mmCIF file of C-alpha atoms and ligand atoms in Angstrom:
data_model
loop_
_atom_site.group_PDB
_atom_site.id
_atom_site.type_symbol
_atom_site.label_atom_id
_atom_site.label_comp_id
_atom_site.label_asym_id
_atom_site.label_seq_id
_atom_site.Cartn_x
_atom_site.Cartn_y
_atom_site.Cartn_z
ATOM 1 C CA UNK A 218 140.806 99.251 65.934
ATOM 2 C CA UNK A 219 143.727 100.871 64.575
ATOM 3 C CA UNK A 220 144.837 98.829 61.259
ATOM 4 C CA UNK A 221 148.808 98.662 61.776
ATOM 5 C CA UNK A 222 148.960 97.922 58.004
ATOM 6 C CA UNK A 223 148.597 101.848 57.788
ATOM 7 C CA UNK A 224 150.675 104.663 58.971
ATOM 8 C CA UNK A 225 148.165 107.487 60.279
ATOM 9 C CA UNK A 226 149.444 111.010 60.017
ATOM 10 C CA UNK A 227 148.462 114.759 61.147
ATOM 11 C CA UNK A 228 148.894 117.045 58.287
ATOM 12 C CA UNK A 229 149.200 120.773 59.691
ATOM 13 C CA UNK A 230 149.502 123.858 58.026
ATOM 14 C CA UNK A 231 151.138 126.740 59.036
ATOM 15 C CA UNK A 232 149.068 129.397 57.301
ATOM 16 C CA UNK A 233 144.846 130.327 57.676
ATOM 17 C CA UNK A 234 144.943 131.867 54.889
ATOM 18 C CA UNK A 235 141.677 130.279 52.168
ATOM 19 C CA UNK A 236 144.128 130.908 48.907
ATOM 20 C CA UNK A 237 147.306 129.679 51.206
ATOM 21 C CA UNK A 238 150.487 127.608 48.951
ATOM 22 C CA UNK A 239 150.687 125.455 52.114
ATOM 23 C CA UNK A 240 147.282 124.522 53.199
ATOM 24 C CA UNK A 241 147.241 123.435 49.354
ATOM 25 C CA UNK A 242 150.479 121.478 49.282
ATOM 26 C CA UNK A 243 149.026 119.722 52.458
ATOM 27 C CA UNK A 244 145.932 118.324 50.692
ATOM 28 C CA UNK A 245 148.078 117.349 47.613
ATOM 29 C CA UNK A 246 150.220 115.493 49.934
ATOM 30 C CA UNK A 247 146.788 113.944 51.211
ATOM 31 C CA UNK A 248 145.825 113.054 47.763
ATOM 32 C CA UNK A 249 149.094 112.319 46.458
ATOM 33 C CA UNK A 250 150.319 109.597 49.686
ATOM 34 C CA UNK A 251 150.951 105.858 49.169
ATOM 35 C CA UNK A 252 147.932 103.817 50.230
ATOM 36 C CA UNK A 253 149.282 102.930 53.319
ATOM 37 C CA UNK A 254 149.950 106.445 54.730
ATOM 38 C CA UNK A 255 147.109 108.294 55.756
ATOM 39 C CA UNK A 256 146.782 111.999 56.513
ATOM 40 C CA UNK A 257 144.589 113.639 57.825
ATOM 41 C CA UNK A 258 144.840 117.797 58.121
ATOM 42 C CA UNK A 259 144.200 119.587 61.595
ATOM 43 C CA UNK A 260 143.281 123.184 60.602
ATOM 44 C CA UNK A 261 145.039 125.532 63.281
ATOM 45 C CA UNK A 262 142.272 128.155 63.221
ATOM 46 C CA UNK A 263 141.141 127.199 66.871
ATOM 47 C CA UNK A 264 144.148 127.210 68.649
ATOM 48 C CA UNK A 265 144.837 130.572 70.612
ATOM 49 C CA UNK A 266 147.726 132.735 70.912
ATOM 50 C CA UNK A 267 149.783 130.537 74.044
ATOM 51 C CA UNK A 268 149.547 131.679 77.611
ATOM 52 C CA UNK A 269 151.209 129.621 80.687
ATOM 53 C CA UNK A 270 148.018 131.399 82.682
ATOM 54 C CA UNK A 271 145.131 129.661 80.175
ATOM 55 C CA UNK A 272 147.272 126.741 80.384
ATOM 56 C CA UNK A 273 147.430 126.288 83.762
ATOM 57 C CA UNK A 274 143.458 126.610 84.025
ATOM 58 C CA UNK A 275 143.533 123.952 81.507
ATOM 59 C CA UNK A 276 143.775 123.573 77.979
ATOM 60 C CA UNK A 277 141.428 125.694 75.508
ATOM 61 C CA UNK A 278 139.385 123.154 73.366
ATOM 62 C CA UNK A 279 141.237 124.145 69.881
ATOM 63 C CA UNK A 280 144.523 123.177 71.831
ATOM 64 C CA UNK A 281 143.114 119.950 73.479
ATOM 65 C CA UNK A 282 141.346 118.555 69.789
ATOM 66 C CA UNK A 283 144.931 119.507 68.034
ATOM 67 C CA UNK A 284 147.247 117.886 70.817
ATOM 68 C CA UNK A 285 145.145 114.648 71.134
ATOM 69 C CA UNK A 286 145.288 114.516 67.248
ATOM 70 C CA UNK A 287 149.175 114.400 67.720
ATOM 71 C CA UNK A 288 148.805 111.994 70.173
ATOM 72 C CA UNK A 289 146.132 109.710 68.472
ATOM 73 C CA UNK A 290 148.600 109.902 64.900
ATOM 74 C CA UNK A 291 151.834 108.052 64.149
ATOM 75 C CA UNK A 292 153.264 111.147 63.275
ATOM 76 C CA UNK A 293 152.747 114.556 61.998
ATOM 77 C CA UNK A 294 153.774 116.225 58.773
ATOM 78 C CA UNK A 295 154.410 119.763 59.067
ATOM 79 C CA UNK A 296 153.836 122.718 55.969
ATOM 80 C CA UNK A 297 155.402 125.324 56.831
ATOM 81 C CA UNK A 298 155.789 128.738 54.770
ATOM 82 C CA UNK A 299 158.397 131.165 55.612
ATOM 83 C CA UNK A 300 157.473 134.915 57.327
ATOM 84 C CA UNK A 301 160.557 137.604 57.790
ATOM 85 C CA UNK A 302 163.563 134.177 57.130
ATOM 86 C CA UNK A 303 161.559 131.951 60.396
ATOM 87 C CA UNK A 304 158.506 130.050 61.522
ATOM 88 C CA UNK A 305 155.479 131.931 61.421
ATOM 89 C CA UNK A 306 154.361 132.488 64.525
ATOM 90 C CA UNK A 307 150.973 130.684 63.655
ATOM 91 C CA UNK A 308 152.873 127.319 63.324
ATOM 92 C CA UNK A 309 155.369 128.194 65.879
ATOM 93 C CA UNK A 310 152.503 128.945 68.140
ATOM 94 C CA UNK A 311 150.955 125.807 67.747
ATOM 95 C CA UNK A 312 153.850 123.609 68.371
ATOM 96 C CA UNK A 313 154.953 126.034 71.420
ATOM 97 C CA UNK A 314 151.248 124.061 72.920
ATOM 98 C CA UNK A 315 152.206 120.654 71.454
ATOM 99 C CA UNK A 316 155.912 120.819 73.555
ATOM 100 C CA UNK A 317 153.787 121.024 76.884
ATOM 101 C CA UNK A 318 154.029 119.331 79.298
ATOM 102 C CA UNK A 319 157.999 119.126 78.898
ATOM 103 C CA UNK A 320 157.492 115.451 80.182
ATOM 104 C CA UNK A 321 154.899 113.759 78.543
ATOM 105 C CA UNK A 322 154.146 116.452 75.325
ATOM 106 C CA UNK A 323 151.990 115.103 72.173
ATOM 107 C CA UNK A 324 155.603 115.945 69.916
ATOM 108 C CA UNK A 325 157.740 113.836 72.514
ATOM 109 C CA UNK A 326 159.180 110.913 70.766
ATOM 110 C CA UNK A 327 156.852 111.507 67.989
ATOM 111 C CA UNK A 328 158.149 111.247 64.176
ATOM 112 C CA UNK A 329 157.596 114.708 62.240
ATOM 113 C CA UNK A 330 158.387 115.404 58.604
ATOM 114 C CA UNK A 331 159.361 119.040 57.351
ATOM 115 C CA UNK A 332 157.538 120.507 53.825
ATOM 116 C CA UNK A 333 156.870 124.051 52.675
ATOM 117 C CA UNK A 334 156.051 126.289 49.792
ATOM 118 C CA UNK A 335 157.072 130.039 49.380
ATOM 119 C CA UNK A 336 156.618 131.956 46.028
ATOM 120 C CA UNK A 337 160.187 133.179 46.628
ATOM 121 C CA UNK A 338 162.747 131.349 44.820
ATOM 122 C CA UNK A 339 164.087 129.498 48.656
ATOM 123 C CA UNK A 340 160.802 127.991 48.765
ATOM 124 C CA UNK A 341 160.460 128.262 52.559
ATOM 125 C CA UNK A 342 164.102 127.001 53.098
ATOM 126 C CA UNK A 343 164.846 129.049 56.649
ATOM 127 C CA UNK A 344 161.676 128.500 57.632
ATOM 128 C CA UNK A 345 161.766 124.731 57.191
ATOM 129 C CA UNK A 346 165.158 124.794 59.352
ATOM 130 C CA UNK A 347 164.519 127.303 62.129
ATOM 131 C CA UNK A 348 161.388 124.537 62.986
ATOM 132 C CA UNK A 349 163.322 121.895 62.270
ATOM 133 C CA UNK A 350 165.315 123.467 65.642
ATOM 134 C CA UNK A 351 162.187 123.205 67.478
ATOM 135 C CA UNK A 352 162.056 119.865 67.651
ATOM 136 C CA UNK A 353 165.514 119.244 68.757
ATOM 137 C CA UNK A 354 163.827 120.928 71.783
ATOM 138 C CA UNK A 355 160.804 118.508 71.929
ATOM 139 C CA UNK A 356 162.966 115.504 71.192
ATOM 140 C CA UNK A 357 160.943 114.478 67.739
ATOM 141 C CA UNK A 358 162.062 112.256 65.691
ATOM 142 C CA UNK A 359 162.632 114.609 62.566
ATOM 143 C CA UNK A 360 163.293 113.311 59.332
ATOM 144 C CA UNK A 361 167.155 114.687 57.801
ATOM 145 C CA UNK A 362 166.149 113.793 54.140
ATOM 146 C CA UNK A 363 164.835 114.372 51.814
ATOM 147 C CA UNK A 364 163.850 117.892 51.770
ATOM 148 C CA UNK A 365 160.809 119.202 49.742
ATOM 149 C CA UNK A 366 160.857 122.863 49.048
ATOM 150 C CA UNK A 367 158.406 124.500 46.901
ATOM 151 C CA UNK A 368 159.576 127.459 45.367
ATOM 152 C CA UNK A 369 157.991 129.856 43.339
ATOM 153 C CA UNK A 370 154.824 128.453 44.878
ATOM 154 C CA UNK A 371 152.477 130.807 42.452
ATOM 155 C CA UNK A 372 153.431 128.683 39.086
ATOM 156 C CA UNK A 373 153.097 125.384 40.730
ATOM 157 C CA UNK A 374 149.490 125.790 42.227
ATOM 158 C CA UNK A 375 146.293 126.161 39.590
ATOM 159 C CA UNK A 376 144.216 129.223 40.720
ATOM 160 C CA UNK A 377 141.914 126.511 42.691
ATOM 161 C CA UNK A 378 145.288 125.720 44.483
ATOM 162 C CA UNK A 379 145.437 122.085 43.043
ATOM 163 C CA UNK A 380 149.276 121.373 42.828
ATOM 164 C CA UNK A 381 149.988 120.711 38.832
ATOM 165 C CA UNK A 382 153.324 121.003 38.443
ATOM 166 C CA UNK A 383 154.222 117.592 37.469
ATOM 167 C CA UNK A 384 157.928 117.490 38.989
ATOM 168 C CA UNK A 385 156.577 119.314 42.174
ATOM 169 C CA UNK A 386 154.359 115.978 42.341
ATOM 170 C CA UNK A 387 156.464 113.731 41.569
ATOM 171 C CA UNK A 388 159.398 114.948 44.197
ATOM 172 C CA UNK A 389 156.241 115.097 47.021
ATOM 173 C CA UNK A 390 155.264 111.843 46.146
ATOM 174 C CA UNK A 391 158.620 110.468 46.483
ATOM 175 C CA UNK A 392 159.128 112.712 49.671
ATOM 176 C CA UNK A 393 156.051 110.730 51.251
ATOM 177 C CA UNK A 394 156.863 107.128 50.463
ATOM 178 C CA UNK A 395 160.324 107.979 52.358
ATOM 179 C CA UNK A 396 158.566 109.742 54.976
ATOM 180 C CA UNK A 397 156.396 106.077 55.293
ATOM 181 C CA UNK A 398 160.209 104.756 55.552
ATOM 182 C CA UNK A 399 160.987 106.729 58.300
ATOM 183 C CA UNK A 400 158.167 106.276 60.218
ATOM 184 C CA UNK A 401 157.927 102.717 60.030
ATOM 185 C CA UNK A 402 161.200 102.652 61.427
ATOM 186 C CA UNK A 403 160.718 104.647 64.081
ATOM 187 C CA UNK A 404 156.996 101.995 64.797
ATOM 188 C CA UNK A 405 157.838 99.285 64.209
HETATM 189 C C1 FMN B 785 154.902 138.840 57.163
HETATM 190 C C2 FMN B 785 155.381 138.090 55.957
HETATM 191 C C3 FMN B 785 156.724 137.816 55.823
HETATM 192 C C4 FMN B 785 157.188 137.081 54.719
HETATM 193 N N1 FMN B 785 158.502 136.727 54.660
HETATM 194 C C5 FMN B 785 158.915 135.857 53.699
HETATM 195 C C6 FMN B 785 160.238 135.323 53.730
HETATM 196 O O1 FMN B 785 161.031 135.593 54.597
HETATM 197 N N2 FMN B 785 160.586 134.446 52.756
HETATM 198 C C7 FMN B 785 159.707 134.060 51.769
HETATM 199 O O2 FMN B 785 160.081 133.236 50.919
HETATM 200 N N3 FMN B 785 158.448 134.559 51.717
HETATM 201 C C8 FMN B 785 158.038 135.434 52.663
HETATM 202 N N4 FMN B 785 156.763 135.929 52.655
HETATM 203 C C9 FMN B 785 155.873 135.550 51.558
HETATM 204 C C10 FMN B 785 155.164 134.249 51.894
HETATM 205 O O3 FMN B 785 156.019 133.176 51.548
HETATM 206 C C11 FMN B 785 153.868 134.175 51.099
HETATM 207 O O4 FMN B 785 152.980 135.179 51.546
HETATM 208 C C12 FMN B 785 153.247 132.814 51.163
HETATM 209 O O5 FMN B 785 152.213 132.757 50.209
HETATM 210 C C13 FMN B 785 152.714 132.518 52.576
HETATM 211 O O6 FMN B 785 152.302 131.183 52.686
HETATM 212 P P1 FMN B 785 150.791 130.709 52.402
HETATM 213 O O7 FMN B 785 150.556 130.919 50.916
HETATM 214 O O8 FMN B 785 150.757 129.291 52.775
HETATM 215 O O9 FMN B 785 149.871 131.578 53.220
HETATM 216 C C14 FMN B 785 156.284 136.680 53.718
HETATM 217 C C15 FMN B 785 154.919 136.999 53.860
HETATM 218 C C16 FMN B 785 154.472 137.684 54.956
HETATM 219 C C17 FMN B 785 152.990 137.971 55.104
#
């Protein structure tokens, strides 16, 4: 049974990379979250390149764990980096597969928070907002404020990509109990 004193949330990461800024902001946000939000990260590795024709002989298994995860969660937190001033199309990609079926997709009416890291000094900033679009299209419930951008990712992350910078942790675990806020809203 689902305890409803606990907001549970899917943590994805827009990057596969082992050494990647994001995949290691995600799991400080895991370790850093109040104790009554829980995330859990979905690693993207499994989900394929979309195509209507695989989709219309049925979902790949990679795309059917990652949208029931969506489904199963309260909401999902996304960490995005930035690739050429957009989404990479990794994470772009993946929530292309989460906006199907247009009636009745996993990110329908689902709350979604916005986070990223870049070692440039915009910290993923035009990243963050070209997804941010996406889900006008996929009617979630994205949170406006407050923003967390990482920037200059490489003097914030220890070489075993644990996040010490202490203001970086601080903002992120500020970010989190207002992303709790927003999601309770949106629950309960
Ligand atoms: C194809 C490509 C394009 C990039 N474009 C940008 C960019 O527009 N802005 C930026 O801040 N960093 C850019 N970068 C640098 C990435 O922010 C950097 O590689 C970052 O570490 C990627 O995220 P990750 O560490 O989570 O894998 C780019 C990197 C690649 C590979």
């Amino acid at each position: 049974m689902p305890d409803p004193a606990v907001i549970t949330v899917l943590g994805v990461a827009g990057s596969l990379r082992k050494g990647s800024y994001n995949r290691a902001l995600l799991r400080a946000a895991i370790e850093l979250a109040p104790s009554t939000l829980r995330i859990a990260a979905f690693e993207l590795d499994a989900v394929p390149l979309y195509n209507g024709d695989v989709e219309a002989a049925g979902d790949p298994p990679g795309v059917a764990a990652f949208k029931q995860a969506i489904v199963a969660a309260d909401a999902v937190l996304f960490v995005t980096p930035e690739y050429n001033h957009g989404v990479p199309g990794v994470m772009k990609n993946a929530v292309d597969w989460a906006s199907r079926p247009p009636r009745g997709a996993p990110l329908g009416g689902k709350p979604v928070g916005i986070i990223g890291a870049s070692p440039g000094m915009t910290g993923s900033a035009r990243g963050q907002s070209q997804l941010r679009q996406a889900f006008e299209f996929t009617d979630s419930y994205c949170m406006p404020q407050p923003e967390l951008l990482v920037f200059r990712a490489h003097e914030k992350f220890d070489p075993a990509g644990t996040l010490t910078d202490e203001a970086t942790r601080s903002y992120l675990g500020r970010y989190l109990v207002a992303f709790e806020a927003w999601v309770r809203r949106l629950r309960d």
